[in-house]
Amino acid sequence: MEKISVAVRFRPPNLVAANTSPASSGGGGDREWRIDDTRVSLLHRAAGPITGASFAFDHVFDGAANNERIYGTVVRELIGAVVGGFNGTAFAYGQTSSGKTFTMNGSDADPGIIPRAVRDVFDTVRQADDREFLIRVSYMEIYNEEINDLLTLEGQKLKIHESLDRGVYVSGLREEIVNSAEQVFELLQLGEANRHFGETNMNMRSSRSHTIFRMVIESSGKDQTDGGDAIRVSVLNLVDLAGSERIIKTGAEGVRLNEGKYINKSLMILGNVINKLSENGKQRGHIPYRDSKLTRILQPALGGNAKTSIICTAAPEEIHIEETRGTLQFASRAKCVSNCAQVNEILTDAALLKRQKLEIEELRKKLQGSHSEGLEQVVLKLRNDMHKSELERDRLAMELEDERKLRMTLEQHLTEQQKLEAISSDHFTDSIQLDLLKTPDSKSVPDGFVACRSRYSQDVEFSPIPENLDNIAEEDLWTRLNKGCVTDLDMLEMTPNLKRESSFLQEKSSAAPLEEPTNAICQRLAKECIYDQQQLEESKARCANLEKDCDVLRDENLSLQQELSESKLEADSLVAEKQAQLDDLRMRCVALERDLSSSRQEAHRLATEKQELAGQLGTERQKMDELKQDIRVICGDLLQREGQLTSIYTKSKAIIESCKASQAV
């Protein structure tokens, strides 16, 4: 167990901003911060130190400190541990316009923690001759509680998942395999172009989102065999948090106001997590990591398996004293948090370095044979392609899981609908009612209109007008109407293969029978039997498939019921835990009320003593004035006596000289 390393950095005073700020009108300028190497204290220029406003940290930097000094003191040792296999996290916390982004990114003249850490990682990797390294990077932001990939514009609003192999991770996040610091800087430049910034009254370029730059470092020994090769996989998180802000100072409106609400909410949850972690183990209770995506992603760095360094930035001006005090209180609580960091070694095929080892060795042999840079680029491209394919496979697997859940939901709705239809059909047992509810046949029963079928036809010029028409047309009338041409009704069928057995029987019963050969009838009936058998087999196959699906759904339903019971038990335990926390809070509130009443009594007593001391002070001042008057009188007497003594001395000297002169004569 080791404590989180906490450092505080005060930026140089911004006198112009303090004079032009609308909040500076109420500042009297009678308080200031005294900065030592490890302690920060709030002083009143007239009365001295203020009680309860003194804080101690691992390191404290004033406005004269540069990024190089801060990196060398706070982060350099952390980078060496990350290359050695430990997880590491460094982030800047503080109010807006206090210098967090400058501390993490820096400038061209004074690079910040992120560019210095990237160069330090690659320098340390080059010095390690006994190990082989694979480094991949990603860059994301949390904007309005939505996770965006800064290296691409396609995969936005990403989700957080957790697994035994990878722990807490963001699915669909683009990761690039790199082999030089320059490649990382190009990716950082791309990410900064996609990041959300905005202008407020306190900052011309204010960060409107939390950014997390992540480096995954995998390494293995060069002399180890494949059978017992242990891969070290460590993660370095460099976080630039958005600053907490007050609306009255920033003047945020519209979109900026909405962004500020999300920023303050996530920072408040981060403070709650730090408060819980700083408490004792018995009083800690539930830690709300899942209340914010920021704390969920940083869960391993807060009380988990990681080495963590926090740089809290503060503003020294009088108008920002309350915000600075809140930042220092957060830093004091964070200093009490302990992590349990250990080297991460993986013996399975979960490490990307182990899965690509054979291919890398083959390409490296080719690269050693020729000194061209093209083969090195081919190696890097193949690594990236393989890693992207694995990420795409994971994404497709998650999409397949979502589709499966959607299919289950649709099947449940379909099952419920079938049950409702079955229940409704049970109410109509009468066959007459069921016939009335059925869809009527589109083909009506003919009125005995009969036409002879024939396999030949002749062209006709016109049809003679019949003398009289009845409901039943006989063959002679039909022949006269068509001048001996019998229409081939098989050619007039608009819907082929339409089964009309019932209507055909009705036609036979109401009209004259058709002359059809027996062989044709047998063939037709045989075809109908074969068709019916095929339909029956298909129905049986569908029934079998439906039964299998039902069995699968039953199994899944049982598993869901088990998960539901487990969720209920977990919910009950959470409710009990929350109730215990509520009782604890109530007890603490009662204790605080008691302390408050005792504090009020003590304050009343101190006020009374203050009045008494004020009266005694007035008496002493009167005595002092009287003593001063006496001293003035005594001083006047002393001066008068000194004058008399001087005159006496002068006279005595003159007498002595006259006496000496007389004796000489």
XYZ file of C-alpha atoms in Angstrom:
665
model
C 0.000 0.000 0.000
C 1.285 3.452 -0.897
C -0.227 6.914 -0.694
C -1.188 8.962 -3.736
C 1.454 11.576 -4.502
C -0.094 15.059 -4.291
C 1.563 18.295 -5.431
C 0.195 21.843 -5.520
C 1.175 24.420 -8.130
C 0.376 28.135 -7.901
C 0.417 29.940 -11.220
C 1.908 33.449 -11.464
C -0.536 36.211 -10.433
C -2.615 37.666 -13.230
C -3.011 41.275 -12.128
C -4.830 42.402 -15.284
C -7.459 39.699 -14.992
C -7.894 40.418 -11.279
C -8.465 44.127 -11.905
C -10.898 43.590 -14.794
C -12.845 40.740 -13.202
C -16.380 41.597 -12.008
C -15.738 39.697 -8.785
C -12.723 41.807 -7.835
C -14.812 44.709 -6.662
C -15.467 43.069 -3.304
C -11.879 42.025 -2.586
C -10.075 44.076 0.004
C -6.652 42.563 -0.641
C -5.964 41.872 3.037
C -5.336 38.098 2.662
C -2.583 36.211 0.865
C -1.125 32.691 0.554
C 2.245 31.874 2.074
C 3.963 29.146 0.012
C 6.725 26.900 1.399
C 8.299 23.727 -0.021
C 5.649 21.403 1.454
C 3.091 23.706 3.118
C 0.555 26.325 2.090
C -0.948 28.753 4.633
C -3.455 31.569 4.392
C -2.349 34.770 6.124
C -4.119 37.935 7.142
C -1.713 40.790 6.569
C -2.677 42.489 9.815
C -3.616 39.584 12.114
C -1.228 36.846 10.899
C -2.074 33.178 10.075
C -5.736 32.223 9.772
C -6.818 29.229 11.835
C -7.716 26.096 9.835
C -6.188 27.360 6.593
C -2.837 25.575 6.645
C -2.221 22.522 4.406
C 0.731 20.132 4.009
C 1.539 18.201 0.787
C 4.334 16.215 -0.818
C 5.422 19.144 -2.991
C 4.373 22.778 -3.332
C 5.454 24.983 -6.269
C 5.152 28.738 -6.549
C 4.646 30.809 -9.694
C 8.348 30.697 -10.597
C 8.378 26.902 -11.115
C 8.395 25.642 -14.724
C 7.018 22.419 -16.225
C 10.443 20.769 -16.324
C 10.861 21.077 -12.570
C 7.333 19.822 -11.883
C 7.743 16.848 -14.222
C 11.104 15.877 -12.748
C 9.796 16.068 -9.192
C 6.353 14.488 -9.565
C 6.044 12.377 -12.739
C 9.472 11.134 -13.901
C 9.643 8.352 -11.306
C 6.094 7.317 -12.256
C 7.108 6.850 -15.922
C 9.924 4.490 -14.937
C 7.467 2.406 -12.910
C 5.017 2.220 -15.849
C 7.704 0.932 -18.205
C 8.538 -1.640 -15.525
C 4.974 -3.041 -15.541
C 3.016 -0.885 -13.056
C -0.129 1.012 -13.981
C 0.265 4.775 -13.628
C -1.978 7.834 -13.704
C -1.226 11.554 -13.521
C -3.860 14.245 -13.731
C -4.281 17.956 -13.037
C -7.143 19.226 -10.860
C -8.225 22.778 -10.112
C -10.502 25.664 -10.956
C -10.752 27.070 -14.447
C -7.901 29.359 -15.583
C -5.544 27.957 -12.906
C -3.094 26.368 -15.395
C -4.159 22.699 -15.715
C -3.909 22.474 -19.508
C -0.599 24.349 -19.482
C 0.723 21.924 -16.867
C -0.319 18.871 -18.909
C 0.369 20.106 -22.483
C 2.687 23.079 -21.986
C 3.992 25.171 -24.864
C 6.792 24.995 -27.433
C 9.179 26.796 -25.088
C 8.149 24.827 -21.986
C 6.587 21.408 -22.853
C 4.146 19.975 -20.337
C 3.812 16.609 -18.637
C 2.279 14.732 -21.621
C 5.012 15.473 -24.237
C 7.781 14.988 -21.663
C 6.252 11.677 -20.529
C 5.988 10.433 -24.136
C 9.657 11.172 -24.834
C 10.679 9.689 -21.489
C 8.773 6.458 -22.233
C 10.534 5.910 -25.550
C 13.925 6.857 -24.074
C 13.436 4.349 -21.247
C 12.310 1.669 -23.713
C 15.449 2.152 -25.835
C 17.646 1.704 -22.772
C 15.993 -1.620 -21.848
C 18.032 -4.060 -23.963
C 16.713 -7.224 -22.297
C 13.017 -6.687 -23.140
C 10.900 -6.240 -26.240
C 8.168 -3.567 -26.177
C 4.921 -2.862 -27.996
C 3.249 0.520 -27.375
C -0.224 1.616 -28.460
C -1.961 4.895 -27.690
C -5.513 6.269 -27.593
C -7.007 9.691 -26.936
C -10.566 10.345 -25.740
C -12.639 13.070 -24.145
C -15.677 13.137 -21.861
C -17.929 15.933 -23.140
C -21.322 16.399 -21.470
C -21.032 12.867 -20.009
C -20.531 11.373 -23.493
C -17.275 9.623 -24.441
C -15.841 10.740 -27.796
C -12.819 9.305 -29.592
C -10.550 12.242 -30.458
C -8.597 10.221 -33.034
C -11.648 9.605 -35.224
C -15.004 11.236 -35.887
C -16.897 8.014 -36.603
C -17.096 6.173 -33.264
C -18.743 8.783 -31.030
C -20.684 8.221 -27.781
C -18.686 5.155 -26.795
C -19.623 2.839 -23.935
C -17.697 1.570 -20.914
C -17.327 -2.176 -20.340
C -15.520 -4.371 -17.864
C -13.965 -7.814 -18.248
C -11.638 -10.059 -16.299
C -8.863 -9.774 -18.878
C -8.964 -6.057 -19.666
C -10.615 -4.625 -16.573
C -12.482 -1.347 -17.122
C -12.178 -0.232 -20.763
C -13.958 1.820 -23.423
C -15.211 -0.314 -26.289
C -14.740 0.881 -29.863
C -11.893 3.228 -28.914
C -9.283 3.583 -31.651
C -5.807 2.459 -30.610
C -2.746 3.136 -32.739
C 0.465 1.117 -32.448
C 3.429 3.519 -32.429
C 7.207 3.166 -32.425
C 8.374 6.767 -32.003
C 7.506 9.894 -30.070
C 6.919 11.844 -33.288
C 4.042 9.538 -34.259
C 2.470 10.126 -30.852
C 2.787 13.894 -31.250
C 0.993 13.722 -34.616
C -1.875 11.812 -32.997
C -1.985 14.312 -30.124
C -2.194 17.166 -32.609
C -5.088 15.412 -34.362
C -6.869 14.885 -31.046
C -6.407 18.492 -29.940
C -8.032 19.644 -33.191
C -11.151 17.569 -32.362
C -11.331 18.603 -28.698
C -14.028 20.944 -27.355
C -12.802 24.398 -26.268
C -14.695 27.598 -25.485
C -14.262 31.177 -24.359
C -15.401 32.454 -20.947
C -14.806 35.589 -18.915
C -12.002 33.827 -17.028
C -10.217 32.129 -19.923
C -9.909 32.825 -23.635
C -9.472 29.102 -24.440
C -11.195 27.123 -21.724
C -11.322 23.315 -21.775
C -14.949 22.193 -21.963
C -14.253 18.489 -21.575
C -12.077 16.026 -19.651
C -9.416 14.372 -21.825
C -7.632 11.088 -21.157
C -4.482 10.236 -23.112
C -3.676 6.543 -22.639
C -0.534 4.563 -23.444
C -0.648 0.759 -23.196
C 2.876 -0.671 -22.853
C 3.407 -4.401 -23.382
C 6.819 -6.016 -22.898
C 8.365 -9.459 -22.791
C 11.856 -10.815 -22.215
C 13.870 -11.424 -25.357
C 15.554 -14.574 -24.005
C 12.394 -16.234 -22.658
C 10.870 -19.279 -24.300
C 7.389 -19.271 -25.762
C 6.062 -21.734 -23.227
C 6.710 -19.685 -20.094
C 6.671 -16.201 -21.575
C 4.999 -13.741 -19.199
C 3.853 -10.521 -20.836
C 3.832 -7.320 -18.789
C 0.936 -5.055 -19.702
C 0.845 -1.619 -18.064
C -1.368 1.403 -18.700
C -0.362 5.066 -18.384
C -3.236 7.559 -18.101
C -2.468 11.265 -18.487
C -5.623 13.217 -17.696
C -6.385 16.880 -18.291
C -9.523 17.704 -16.315
C -11.801 20.598 -17.121
C -11.816 23.246 -14.411
C -14.545 23.798 -11.864
C -16.209 27.160 -12.371
C -18.742 29.568 -10.945
C -21.336 31.026 -13.279
C -21.062 34.476 -11.695
C -17.354 34.599 -12.593
C -17.360 32.876 -15.990
C -20.524 34.564 -17.282
C -21.512 31.298 -18.999
C -24.775 31.215 -20.959
C -26.495 28.763 -23.280
C -24.139 25.995 -24.427
C -21.340 27.125 -22.092
C -23.717 27.007 -19.129
C -24.807 23.459 -19.991
C -21.163 22.388 -20.361
C -20.316 23.917 -16.989
C -23.105 21.948 -15.298
C -21.757 18.633 -16.588
C -18.181 19.602 -15.664
C -19.088 20.586 -12.098
C -21.194 17.457 -11.661
C -18.386 15.084 -12.683
C -15.855 16.945 -10.510
C -18.263 16.798 -7.581
C -18.558 13.016 -7.993
C -14.757 12.806 -8.202
C -14.608 14.682 -4.890
C -17.158 12.296 -3.368
C -15.070 9.305 -4.453
C -11.953 10.866 -2.916
C -13.880 11.565 0.307
C -15.009 7.943 0.539
C -11.533 6.602 -0.191
C -9.960 8.881 2.432
C -12.172 7.435 5.181
C -11.343 4.381 7.266
C -12.182 0.954 5.913
C -15.087 0.381 8.311
C -16.698 3.762 7.666
C -16.040 3.875 3.921
C -19.148 2.111 2.624
C -20.126 2.213 -1.031
C -17.802 4.140 -3.372
C -19.801 5.814 -6.196
C -17.481 5.031 -9.113
C -20.413 4.430 -11.488
C -22.063 7.817 -10.871
C -19.744 9.433 -13.426
C -17.939 8.157 -16.516
C -14.786 9.995 -15.402
C -14.560 8.153 -12.076
C -15.564 4.875 -13.758
C -12.643 5.098 -16.194
C -10.234 6.238 -13.458
C -11.414 3.562 -11.011
C -8.105 1.589 -11.116
C -6.187 4.815 -10.421
C -8.300 5.746 -7.383
C -7.771 3.186 -4.659
C -6.840 0.388 -7.093
C -3.876 -1.201 -8.839
C -1.984 1.903 -9.965
C 0.576 4.485 -8.983
C -1.118 7.881 -9.038
C 0.161 11.457 -8.968
C -2.145 14.469 -8.695
C -1.094 18.027 -9.527
C -3.582 20.501 -8.044
C -3.313 23.913 -9.687
C -4.389 27.083 -7.873
C -4.679 30.817 -8.470
C -2.966 33.167 -5.948
C -5.281 36.182 -6.380
C -7.447 37.489 -3.565
C -10.677 37.005 -5.572
C -10.012 33.254 -5.990
C -9.293 32.427 -2.324
C -12.466 30.362 -1.807
C -11.885 28.276 -4.965
C -8.228 27.804 -4.024
C -9.202 26.693 -0.527
C -11.600 24.107 -2.031
C -8.810 22.817 -4.293
C -6.425 22.504 -1.327
C -9.067 20.640 0.695
C -9.525 18.189 -2.198
C -5.736 17.731 -2.342
C -5.580 17.110 1.422
C -8.226 14.390 1.191
C -6.527 12.839 -1.858
C -3.274 12.639 0.110
C -4.975 10.176 2.488
C -5.925 7.724 -0.306
C -3.830 4.560 -0.635
C -3.332 2.391 -3.727
C -2.103 -1.184 -4.010
C 0.105 -1.176 -7.105
C 1.684 -4.350 -8.454
C 3.358 -5.505 -11.647
C 0.818 -6.713 -14.239
C 1.944 -9.988 -15.834
C -0.220 -11.997 -18.224
C 0.442 -15.653 -18.999
C -2.454 -16.116 -21.471
C -2.905 -14.997 -25.064
C -4.752 -11.856 -23.992
C -1.689 -9.684 -24.640
C -1.421 -8.296 -28.131
C 2.344 -8.662 -28.101
C 2.133 -12.421 -27.601
C -0.418 -12.899 -30.379
C 1.774 -11.077 -32.862
C 5.097 -12.520 -31.774
C 5.659 -14.966 -34.651
C 4.736 -12.448 -37.301
C 6.937 -9.782 -35.707
C 9.904 -12.136 -35.561
C 9.594 -12.982 -39.254
C 9.328 -9.343 -40.247
C 12.211 -8.415 -37.980
C 14.433 -10.954 -39.678
C 13.585 -9.366 -43.001
C 14.256 -5.946 -41.536
C 17.670 -7.040 -40.239
C 18.568 -8.378 -43.674
C 17.901 -5.021 -45.379
C 18.244 -1.588 -43.797
C 15.322 -0.007 -45.656
C 12.718 1.965 -43.721
C 9.940 0.596 -45.905
C 9.928 -2.797 -44.178
C 9.673 -1.121 -40.778
C 6.611 0.756 -41.977
C 5.190 -2.533 -43.267
C 5.688 -4.085 -39.822
C 3.908 -1.185 -38.161
C 1.086 -1.240 -40.715
C 0.514 -4.972 -40.270
C 0.451 -4.540 -36.507
C -2.115 -1.770 -36.771
C -4.230 -3.761 -39.246
C -4.259 -6.811 -36.985
C -5.125 -4.716 -33.945
C -7.900 -2.918 -35.834
C -9.327 -6.237 -36.991
C -9.410 -7.469 -33.391
C -11.145 -4.271 -32.282
C -13.644 -4.674 -35.140
C -14.242 -8.268 -34.091
C -14.962 -7.156 -30.531
C -17.313 -4.470 -31.837
C -19.174 -6.971 -34.030
C -19.425 -9.360 -31.100
C -21.039 -6.655 -28.994
C -23.396 -5.747 -31.857
C -24.319 -9.415 -32.206
C -25.089 -9.533 -28.514
C -27.304 -6.459 -28.866
C -29.101 -8.043 -31.842
C -29.634 -11.209 -29.829
C -31.188 -9.224 -27.010
C -33.416 -7.402 -29.503
C -34.486 -10.708 -31.057
C -35.339 -12.069 -27.637
C -37.478 -9.017 -26.960
C -39.310 -9.407 -30.284
C -39.884 -13.108 -29.653
C -41.303 -12.342 -26.244
C -43.700 -9.830 -27.799
C -44.649 -12.380 -30.479
C -45.280 -15.056 -27.847
C -47.477 -12.699 -25.862
C -49.415 -11.783 -29.012
C -49.936 -15.472 -29.873
C -51.204 -16.108 -26.354
C -53.670 -13.238 -26.705
C -54.863 -14.586 -30.067
C -55.282 -18.068 -28.591
C -57.291 -16.668 -25.711
C -59.512 -14.675 -28.079
C -60.130 -17.679 -30.335
C -61.322 -19.789 -27.372
C -64.345 -17.517 -26.994
C -65.667 -18.459 -30.461
C -66.205 -22.192 -30.346
C -69.216 -22.154 -32.622
C -68.255 -23.069 -36.169
C -70.828 -20.662 -37.615
C -69.293 -17.727 -35.779
C -65.820 -18.781 -36.929
C -67.054 -18.968 -40.532
C -68.448 -15.477 -40.226
C -65.111 -14.196 -38.972
C -63.164 -15.816 -41.805
C -62.133 -13.854 -44.900
C -64.675 -14.568 -47.672
C -63.581 -16.294 -50.840
C -62.877 -13.792 -53.586
C -64.326 -16.133 -56.210
C -68.091 -16.290 -56.019
C -70.075 -19.373 -56.920
C -71.066 -19.195 -60.625
C -74.690 -19.262 -61.678
C -74.306 -22.287 -63.895
C -72.564 -20.437 -66.691
C -70.820 -23.285 -68.502
C -68.304 -23.196 -71.278
C -66.787 -26.165 -72.950
C -63.037 -26.479 -72.731
C -61.112 -27.066 -75.927
C -57.494 -27.187 -77.031
C -58.005 -25.292 -80.260
C -59.390 -21.941 -81.270
C -60.277 -20.126 -84.487
C -60.128 -16.461 -85.356
C -63.487 -14.696 -85.650
C -64.292 -11.440 -87.290
C -67.239 -10.410 -85.121
C -69.813 -11.923 -82.783
C -73.506 -11.936 -83.770
C -76.011 -10.321 -81.456
C -78.007 -13.030 -79.617
C -81.765 -12.931 -79.766
C -82.255 -13.722 -76.103
C -79.951 -14.307 -73.110
C -80.627 -16.483 -70.100
C -78.686 -17.377 -67.012
C -77.593 -20.666 -68.621
C -75.807 -20.646 -71.914
C -75.930 -23.880 -73.849
C -73.358 -25.134 -76.280
C -75.380 -24.131 -79.355
C -75.733 -20.554 -78.125
C -72.030 -20.375 -77.239
C -71.098 -21.756 -80.672
C -73.358 -19.269 -82.471
C -71.961 -16.372 -80.449
C -68.396 -17.251 -81.388
C -69.070 -18.593 -84.903
C -67.850 -22.034 -83.929
C -64.791 -20.752 -81.981
C -64.565 -22.250 -78.535
C -62.465 -20.127 -76.139
C -59.588 -21.883 -74.431
C -60.242 -21.041 -70.777
C -56.814 -22.351 -69.722
C -55.287 -19.403 -71.517
C -57.548 -16.958 -69.604
C -56.402 -17.988 -66.104
C -54.854 -14.902 -64.473
C -53.679 -16.639 -61.284
C -51.809 -19.881 -61.994
C -51.758 -22.797 -59.556
C -54.732 -21.378 -57.630
C -56.518 -24.143 -55.766
C -60.293 -23.820 -55.925
C -61.440 -27.292 -54.950
C -64.487 -26.179 -52.990
C -65.767 -23.856 -55.726
C -65.142 -26.554 -58.348
C -67.304 -28.983 -56.426
C -70.038 -26.362 -56.160
C -69.868 -25.813 -59.895
C -70.224 -29.540 -60.449
C -73.264 -29.686 -58.179
C -75.001 -26.659 -59.729
C -74.120 -27.158 -63.381
C -73.592 -29.856 -65.884
C -70.566 -32.071 -65.264
C -67.393 -31.394 -67.171
C -65.948 -34.016 -69.325
C -62.394 -34.674 -68.046
C -60.314 -37.813 -68.666
C -59.714 -40.120 -65.752
C -55.933 -40.119 -66.263
C -55.844 -36.334 -66.059
C -57.876 -36.439 -62.851
C -55.495 -39.006 -61.350
C -52.455 -37.029 -62.350
C -53.935 -33.855 -60.935
C -54.866 -35.591 -57.687
C -51.384 -37.145 -57.476
C -49.783 -33.724 -57.898
C -52.076 -32.306 -55.240
C -51.154 -35.144 -52.888
C -47.436 -34.558 -53.465
C -47.927 -30.840 -52.867
C -49.872 -31.515 -49.670
C -47.157 -33.894 -48.472
C -44.491 -31.270 -49.105
C -46.534 -28.696 -47.236
C -46.980 -31.153 -44.359
C -43.246 -31.876 -44.187
C -42.452 -28.170 -44.248
C -44.979 -27.609 -41.473
C -43.390 -30.394 -39.430
C -39.929 -28.883 -39.970
C -41.193 -25.457 -38.947
C -42.807 -26.953 -35.875
C -39.541 -28.688 -34.959
C -37.622 -25.437 -35.373
C -40.203 -23.592 -33.316
C -39.953 -26.228 -30.593
C -36.168 -25.831 -30.561
C -36.542 -22.079 -30.369
C -39.020 -22.509 -27.555
C -36.555 -24.703 -25.671
C -33.827 -22.131 -26.171
C -36.178 -19.393 -25.025
C -37.136 -21.439 -21.968
C -33.470 -21.875 -21.050
C -32.808 -18.198 -21.567
C -35.918 -17.368 -19.572
C -34.633 -19.495 -16.704
C -31.251 -17.794 -16.869
C -32.948 -14.404 -16.934
C -35.049 -15.354 -13.944
C -31.900 -16.374 -12.095
C -30.218 -13.113 -13.040
C -33.353 -11.261 -11.950
C -33.300 -12.996 -8.573
C -29.620 -12.210 -8.204
C -30.305 -8.604 -9.172
C -33.076 -8.443 -6.590
C -30.723 -9.802 -3.944
C -28.080 -7.315 -4.984
C -30.651 -4.521 -4.920
C -31.744 -5.579 -1.440
C -28.138 -5.566 -0.289
C -27.614 -2.136 -1.854
C -30.759 -0.853 -0.157
C -29.549 -2.221 3.153
C -26.144 -0.683 2.546
C -27.691 2.668 1.630
C -29.879 2.466 4.731
C -26.804 1.794 6.851
C -25.069 4.731 5.211
C -28.129 6.889 5.871
C -28.148 5.849 9.522
C -24.444 6.581 9.696
C -25.012 9.997 8.155
C -27.801 10.683 10.611
C -25.538 9.759 13.522
C -22.826 11.953 12.093
C -25.323 14.797 11.678
C -26.345 14.419 15.315
C -22.682 14.444 16.329
C -22.070 17.477 14.151
C -25.062 19.247 15.702
C -23.634 18.525 19.133
C -20.254 19.801 18.033
C -21.957 22.850 16.533
C -23.814 23.612 19.773
C -20.625 23.180 21.776
C -18.822 25.380 19.244
C -21.517 28.015 19.622
C -21.174 27.906 23.407
C -17.429 28.145 23.048
C -17.837 31.045 20.634
C -20.162 32.787 23.108
C -17.662 32.241 25.893
C -14.869 33.537 23.698
C -16.962 36.575 22.789
C -17.553 37.298 26.488
C -13.879 36.897 27.222
C -13.140 39.123 24.256
C -15.364 41.839 25.703
C -13.692 41.493 29.085
C -10.281 41.608 27.481
C -11.387 44.657 25.494
C -12.364 46.397 28.756
C -9.071 45.456 30.385
C -7.284 46.649 27.261
C -9.034 50.033 27.545
C -7.997 50.301 31.207
C -4.451 49.371 30.343
C -4.450 51.955 27.561
C -5.561 54.640 30.060
C -2.792 53.602 32.434
C -0.396 53.666 29.523
C -1.472 57.192 28.650
C -0.978 58.273 32.283
C 2.468 56.679 32.333
C 3.326 58.460 29.099
C 2.262 61.767 30.694
C 4.365 61.041 33.770
C 7.288 60.156 31.552
C 6.909 63.453 29.732
C 6.925 65.370 33.059
C 9.944 63.448 34.309
C 11.733 64.060 31.017
C 11.042 67.820 31.379
C 12.388 67.789 34.938
C 15.435 65.851 33.830
C 16.120 68.335 31.080
C 15.743 71.244 33.508
C 18.029 69.573 36.027
C 20.513 68.767 33.303
C 20.581 72.480 32.417
C 21.165 73.425 36.043
C 23.937 70.856 36.358
C 25.518 72.187 33.194
C 25.483 75.734 34.561
C 26.879 74.591 37.914
C 29.595 72.650 36.117
C 30.493 75.699 34.051
C 30.652 77.914 37.144
C 32.700 75.300 39.033
C 35.130 75.046 36.171
C 35.513 78.811 36.053
C 36.167 78.995 39.837
C 38.757 76.206 39.598
C 40.548 77.943 36.786
C 40.538 81.224 38.729
C 41.898 79.427 41.784
C 44.686 77.866 39.725
C 45.525 81.241 38.285
C 45.710 82.865 41.739
C 47.933 80.102 43.080
C 50.247 80.492 40.144
C 50.641 84.176 40.877
